[in-house]
Amino acid sequence: MDALYAMKNRRSVRAYRKEQIRDDQLNAILEAGTYAPTGMGKQSPIMVVVQDPDLIAKLSRMNAAVMGMDGDPFYGAPTVVIVFGNPSAAMTWLEDGALVMGNLLNAAFAVGVDSCWIHRAKQMFESEEGKALMRAWGVPNDCVGIGNCILGYASGPLPSPKARKADYIIRT
């Protein structure tokens, strides 16, 4: 798929079917994440892939707790990719992780998978419960959650794109 087409047509999806994405799709999405630009080529981000429904429910509950709500902020998505950055590994850790998230989102659309960036990964993994998960996964304790990329197949039509604002670009 043309890269510009994917960037222009990808939308955040907030309702998913229970059907798990295919391994070939997941592998392509994750590979795209590893090719995100990173400061000085340090490749500091780490991605943790979760497809276990019970663990996703736990992560969703942790995310909802940050907002003080009870709903499912992961919208029933069957796959979650958590992106971490490591401030000790690179001065550009936050930007590097954000670029990984962008690559994941665009690559998902390119291979027929829907997605959404869910915030609050930082707060989730600052908690004791989050730190315990990081230890279990082998994620260094100085890493910081950057984002949760939820993946799956939309349960309905994709949202329509919003018009781009008139003053998005300033040419000098």
PDB file of C-alpha atoms in Angstrom:
ATOM      1  CA  MET A   1       0.000   0.000   0.000  1.00  0.00           C
ATOM      2  CA  ASP A   2       1.193   3.499  -0.765  1.00  0.00           C
ATOM      3  CA  ALA A   3       2.595   5.149   2.381  1.00  0.00           C
ATOM      4  CA  LEU A   4       0.852   8.479   1.794  1.00  0.00           C
ATOM      5  CA  TYR A   5      -2.467   6.728   1.243  1.00  0.00           C
ATOM      6  CA  ALA A   6      -2.061   4.899   4.566  1.00  0.00           C
ATOM      7  CA  MET A   7      -1.173   8.104   6.407  1.00  0.00           C
ATOM      8  CA  LYS A   8      -4.152   9.971   4.955  1.00  0.00           C
ATOM      9  CA  ASN A   9      -6.725   7.229   5.439  1.00  0.00           C
ATOM     10  CA  ARG A  10      -5.828   5.548   8.755  1.00  0.00           C
ATOM     11  CA  ARG A  11      -8.316   6.332  11.520  1.00  0.00           C
ATOM     12  CA  SER A  12      -8.430   5.650  15.245  1.00  0.00           C
ATOM     13  CA  VAL A  13     -10.888   2.819  15.837  1.00  0.00           C
ATOM     14  CA  ARG A  14     -12.764   2.545  19.116  1.00  0.00           C
ATOM     15  CA  ALA A  15     -14.823  -0.659  18.644  1.00  0.00           C
ATOM     16  CA  TYR A  16     -13.325  -4.052  17.770  1.00  0.00           C
ATOM     17  CA  ARG A  17     -14.423  -7.560  16.906  1.00  0.00           C
ATOM     18  CA  LYS A  18     -13.120 -10.306  19.187  1.00  0.00           C
ATOM     19  CA  GLU A  19     -11.311 -12.000  16.285  1.00  0.00           C
ATOM     20  CA  GLN A  20      -7.524 -12.036  16.790  1.00  0.00           C
ATOM     21  CA  ILE A  21      -5.334 -10.496  14.096  1.00  0.00           C
ATOM     22  CA  ARG A  22      -3.242 -12.847  11.985  1.00  0.00           C
ATOM     23  CA  ASP A  23       0.380 -13.526  12.946  1.00  0.00           C
ATOM     24  CA  ASP A  24       1.662 -12.356   9.556  1.00  0.00           C
ATOM     25  CA  GLN A  25      -0.112  -9.022  10.056  1.00  0.00           C
ATOM     26  CA  LEU A  26       1.218  -8.651  13.602  1.00  0.00           C
ATOM     27  CA  ASN A  27       4.756  -9.484  12.504  1.00  0.00           C
ATOM     28  CA  ALA A  28       4.634  -6.905   9.708  1.00  0.00           C
ATOM     29  CA  ILE A  29       3.310  -4.242  12.106  1.00  0.00           C
ATOM     30  CA  LEU A  30       5.996  -4.991  14.699  1.00  0.00           C
ATOM     31  CA  GLU A  31       8.734  -4.993  12.076  1.00  0.00           C
ATOM     32  CA  ALA A  32       7.585  -1.543  10.946  1.00  0.00           C
ATOM     33  CA  GLY A  33       7.877  -0.403  14.563  1.00  0.00           C
ATOM     34  CA  THR A  34      11.506  -1.519  14.646  1.00  0.00           C
ATOM     35  CA  TYR A  35      12.236   0.662  11.614  1.00  0.00           C
ATOM     36  CA  ALA A  36      11.062   3.907  13.206  1.00  0.00           C
ATOM     37  CA  PRO A  37      13.785   6.559  13.232  1.00  0.00           C
ATOM     38  CA  THR A  38      15.584   6.882  16.562  1.00  0.00           C
ATOM     39  CA  GLY A  39      18.011   9.502  17.825  1.00  0.00           C
ATOM     40  CA  MET A  40      21.577   8.573  16.872  1.00  0.00           C
ATOM     41  CA  GLY A  41      20.233   5.192  15.740  1.00  0.00           C
ATOM     42  CA  LYS A  42      20.147   3.948  19.351  1.00  0.00           C
ATOM     43  CA  GLN A  43      16.876   2.009  18.903  1.00  0.00           C
ATOM     44  CA  SER A  44      15.995   2.676  22.545  1.00  0.00           C
ATOM     45  CA  PRO A  45      12.248   1.815  22.525  1.00  0.00           C
ATOM     46  CA  ILE A  46      10.931  -1.573  23.629  1.00  0.00           C
ATOM     47  CA  MET A  47       7.636  -3.108  22.482  1.00  0.00           C
ATOM     48  CA  VAL A  48       5.701  -5.620  24.584  1.00  0.00           C
ATOM     49  CA  VAL A  49       2.989  -7.555  22.727  1.00  0.00           C
ATOM     50  CA  VAL A  50      -0.020  -8.783  24.703  1.00  0.00           C
ATOM     51  CA  GLN A  51      -2.687 -11.051  23.201  1.00  0.00           C
ATOM     52  CA  ASP A  52      -3.838 -12.916  26.311  1.00  0.00           C
ATOM     53  CA  PRO A  53      -7.441 -11.755  26.997  1.00  0.00           C
ATOM     54  CA  ASP A  54      -7.023 -11.895  30.780  1.00  0.00           C
ATOM     55  CA  LEU A  55      -3.874  -9.794  30.706  1.00  0.00           C
ATOM     56  CA  ILE A  56      -5.468  -7.326  28.299  1.00  0.00           C
ATOM     57  CA  ALA A  57      -8.415  -7.026  30.708  1.00  0.00           C
ATOM     58  CA  LYS A  58      -5.956  -6.301  33.528  1.00  0.00           C
ATOM     59  CA  LEU A  59      -4.148  -3.673  31.459  1.00  0.00           C
ATOM     60  CA  SER A  60      -7.473  -2.111  30.493  1.00  0.00           C
ATOM     61  CA  ARG A  61      -8.512  -1.967  34.148  1.00  0.00           C
ATOM     62  CA  MET A  62      -5.169  -0.334  35.058  1.00  0.00           C
ATOM     63  CA  ASN A  63      -5.600   2.219  32.276  1.00  0.00           C
ATOM     64  CA  ALA A  64      -9.181   2.977  33.298  1.00  0.00           C
ATOM     65  CA  ALA A  65      -8.088   3.449  36.907  1.00  0.00           C
ATOM     66  CA  VAL A  66      -5.729   6.232  35.843  1.00  0.00           C
ATOM     67  CA  MET A  67      -8.801   8.099  34.554  1.00  0.00           C
ATOM     68  CA  GLY A  68     -10.950   7.115  37.530  1.00  0.00           C
ATOM     69  CA  MET A  69     -13.387   5.184  35.333  1.00  0.00           C
ATOM     70  CA  ASP A  70     -14.659   1.611  35.008  1.00  0.00           C
ATOM     71  CA  GLY A  71     -15.065   1.241  31.217  1.00  0.00           C
ATOM     72  CA  ASP A  72     -12.753  -0.458  28.706  1.00  0.00           C
ATOM     73  CA  PRO A  73     -10.339   2.117  27.283  1.00  0.00           C
ATOM     74  CA  PHE A  74      -8.954  -0.623  25.003  1.00  0.00           C
ATOM     75  CA  TYR A  75     -12.366  -0.957  23.316  1.00  0.00           C
ATOM     76  CA  GLY A  76     -12.271  -4.749  23.171  1.00  0.00           C
ATOM     77  CA  ALA A  77      -9.144  -4.884  20.980  1.00  0.00           C
ATOM     78  CA  PRO A  78      -7.625  -8.392  20.962  1.00  0.00           C
ATOM     79  CA  THR A  79      -3.985  -7.198  20.761  1.00  0.00           C
ATOM     80  CA  VAL A  80      -2.132  -4.505  22.679  1.00  0.00           C
ATOM     81  CA  VAL A  81       1.418  -3.382  21.932  1.00  0.00           C
ATOM     82  CA  ILE A  82       2.895  -1.349  24.757  1.00  0.00           C
ATOM     83  CA  VAL A  83       5.751   0.918  23.740  1.00  0.00           C
ATOM     84  CA  PHE A  84       8.324   1.857  26.375  1.00  0.00           C
ATOM     85  CA  GLY A  85      11.126   4.387  26.179  1.00  0.00           C
ATOM     86  CA  ASN A  86      14.318   4.349  28.175  1.00  0.00           C
ATOM     87  CA  PRO A  87      15.568   7.761  29.363  1.00  0.00           C
ATOM     88  CA  SER A  88      18.885   6.139  30.350  1.00  0.00           C
ATOM     89  CA  ALA A  89      19.439   4.784  26.839  1.00  0.00           C
ATOM     90  CA  ALA A  90      18.799   7.850  24.713  1.00  0.00           C
ATOM     91  CA  MET A  91      18.229  11.569  25.105  1.00  0.00           C
ATOM     92  CA  THR A  92      15.449  11.252  22.496  1.00  0.00           C
ATOM     93  CA  TRP A  93      13.667   8.333  24.234  1.00  0.00           C
ATOM     94  CA  LEU A  94      10.237   9.985  24.195  1.00  0.00           C
ATOM     95  CA  GLU A  95      10.405  11.068  20.566  1.00  0.00           C
ATOM     96  CA  ASP A  96      11.796   7.663  19.572  1.00  0.00           C
ATOM     97  CA  GLY A  97       8.880   5.885  21.250  1.00  0.00           C
ATOM     98  CA  ALA A  98       6.350   8.240  19.671  1.00  0.00           C
ATOM     99  CA  LEU A  99       7.811   7.480  16.239  1.00  0.00           C
ATOM    100  CA  VAL A 100       7.515   3.747  16.944  1.00  0.00           C
ATOM    101  CA  MET A 101       3.851   4.287  17.838  1.00  0.00           C
ATOM    102  CA  GLY A 102       3.297   6.190  14.583  1.00  0.00           C
ATOM    103  CA  ASN A 103       4.897   3.431  12.551  1.00  0.00           C
ATOM    104  CA  LEU A 104       2.756   0.803  14.305  1.00  0.00           C
ATOM    105  CA  LEU A 105      -0.457   2.729  13.571  1.00  0.00           C
ATOM    106  CA  ASN A 106       0.334   3.359   9.906  1.00  0.00           C
ATOM    107  CA  ALA A 107       1.659  -0.149   9.280  1.00  0.00           C
ATOM    108  CA  ALA A 108      -1.463  -1.641  10.857  1.00  0.00           C
ATOM    109  CA  PHE A 109      -3.658   0.179   8.353  1.00  0.00           C
ATOM    110  CA  ALA A 110      -1.374  -0.835   5.493  1.00  0.00           C
ATOM    111  CA  VAL A 111      -1.851  -4.552   6.314  1.00  0.00           C
ATOM    112  CA  GLY A 112      -5.597  -4.373   6.973  1.00  0.00           C
ATOM    113  CA  VAL A 113      -5.603  -4.024  10.769  1.00  0.00           C
ATOM    114  CA  ASP A 114      -7.319  -1.223  12.666  1.00  0.00           C
ATOM    115  CA  SER A 115      -5.686   0.586  15.568  1.00  0.00           C
ATOM    116  CA  CYS A 116      -5.741   3.380  18.114  1.00  0.00           C
ATOM    117  CA  TRP A 117      -3.140   5.039  20.345  1.00  0.00           C
ATOM    118  CA  ILE A 118      -4.300   4.802  23.953  1.00  0.00           C
ATOM    119  CA  HIS A 119      -2.578   7.182  26.360  1.00  0.00           C
ATOM    120  CA  ARG A 120      -1.765   6.716  30.059  1.00  0.00           C
ATOM    121  CA  ALA A 121       0.952   4.069  29.557  1.00  0.00           C
ATOM    122  CA  LYS A 122       3.282   6.247  31.636  1.00  0.00           C
ATOM    123  CA  GLN A 123       0.923   6.285  34.605  1.00  0.00           C
ATOM    124  CA  MET A 124       0.028   2.585  34.229  1.00  0.00           C
ATOM    125  CA  PHE A 125       3.639   1.516  34.550  1.00  0.00           C
ATOM    126  CA  GLU A 126       4.538   3.944  37.335  1.00  0.00           C
ATOM    127  CA  SER A 127       2.200   1.958  39.601  1.00  0.00           C
ATOM    128  CA  GLU A 128       3.416  -1.004  41.655  1.00  0.00           C
ATOM    129  CA  GLU A 129       1.210  -3.283  39.563  1.00  0.00           C
ATOM    130  CA  GLY A 130       2.761  -1.878  36.392  1.00  0.00           C
ATOM    131  CA  LYS A 131       6.312  -2.170  37.735  1.00  0.00           C
ATOM    132  CA  ALA A 132       5.625  -5.828  38.590  1.00  0.00           C
ATOM    133  CA  LEU A 133       4.507  -6.484  35.006  1.00  0.00           C
ATOM    134  CA  MET A 134       7.605  -4.762  33.654  1.00  0.00           C
ATOM    135  CA  ARG A 135       9.812  -6.989  35.831  1.00  0.00           C
ATOM    136  CA  ALA A 136       7.936 -10.098  34.668  1.00  0.00           C
ATOM    137  CA  TRP A 137       8.433  -9.064  31.028  1.00  0.00           C
ATOM    138  CA  GLY A 138      12.110  -8.195  31.493  1.00  0.00           C
ATOM    139  CA  VAL A 139      11.586  -4.495  30.749  1.00  0.00           C
ATOM    140  CA  PRO A 140      14.280  -2.430  32.524  1.00  0.00           C
ATOM    141  CA  ASN A 141      12.852  -0.588  35.536  1.00  0.00           C
ATOM    142  CA  ASP A 142      14.033   2.801  34.278  1.00  0.00           C
ATOM    143  CA  CYS A 143      11.821   2.505  31.185  1.00  0.00           C
ATOM    144  CA  VAL A 144       8.745   4.692  30.867  1.00  0.00           C
ATOM    145  CA  GLY A 145       5.472   3.797  29.181  1.00  0.00           C
ATOM    146  CA  ILE A 146       4.897   5.910  26.078  1.00  0.00           C
ATOM    147  CA  GLY A 147       1.720   4.482  24.571  1.00  0.00           C
ATOM    148  CA  ASN A 148      -0.570   1.504  24.159  1.00  0.00           C
ATOM    149  CA  CYS A 149      -1.227   0.607  20.526  1.00  0.00           C
ATOM    150  CA  ILE A 150      -4.435  -1.404  20.361  1.00  0.00           C
ATOM    151  CA  LEU A 151      -4.894  -3.589  17.291  1.00  0.00           C
ATOM    152  CA  GLY A 152      -7.789  -5.527  15.824  1.00  0.00           C
ATOM    153  CA  TYR A 153     -10.554  -5.463  13.246  1.00  0.00           C
ATOM    154  CA  ALA A 154     -13.158  -2.705  13.481  1.00  0.00           C
ATOM    155  CA  SER A 155     -16.645  -3.834  14.402  1.00  0.00           C
ATOM    156  CA  GLY A 156     -18.138  -1.163  12.153  1.00  0.00           C
ATOM    157  CA  PRO A 157     -17.218   1.329   9.436  1.00  0.00           C
ATOM    158  CA  LEU A 158     -14.148   3.502   9.882  1.00  0.00           C
ATOM    159  CA  PRO A 159     -14.797   7.064  11.023  1.00  0.00           C
ATOM    160  CA  SER A 160     -14.733   9.735   8.334  1.00  0.00           C
ATOM    161  CA  PRO A 161     -11.669  11.941   8.208  1.00  0.00           C
ATOM    162  CA  LYS A 162     -11.927  15.412   9.674  1.00  0.00           C
ATOM    163  CA  ALA A 163     -11.112  18.349   7.456  1.00  0.00           C
ATOM    164  CA  ARG A 164      -7.578  19.605   7.934  1.00  0.00           C
ATOM    165  CA  LYS A 165      -7.354  23.009   9.607  1.00  0.00           C
ATOM    166  CA  ALA A 166      -6.555  25.949   7.341  1.00  0.00           C
ATOM    167  CA  ASP A 167      -3.484  27.160   9.263  1.00  0.00           C
ATOM    168  CA  TYR A 168      -1.777  23.760   9.645  1.00  0.00           C
ATOM    169  CA  ILE A 169       1.156  24.851   7.480  1.00  0.00           C
ATOM    170  CA  ILE A 170       2.934  28.186   7.570  1.00  0.00           C
ATOM    171  CA  ARG A 171       5.289  28.839   4.693  1.00  0.00           C
ATOM    172  CA  THR A 172       7.911  31.525   5.067  1.00  0.00           C
TER     173      THR A 172
END
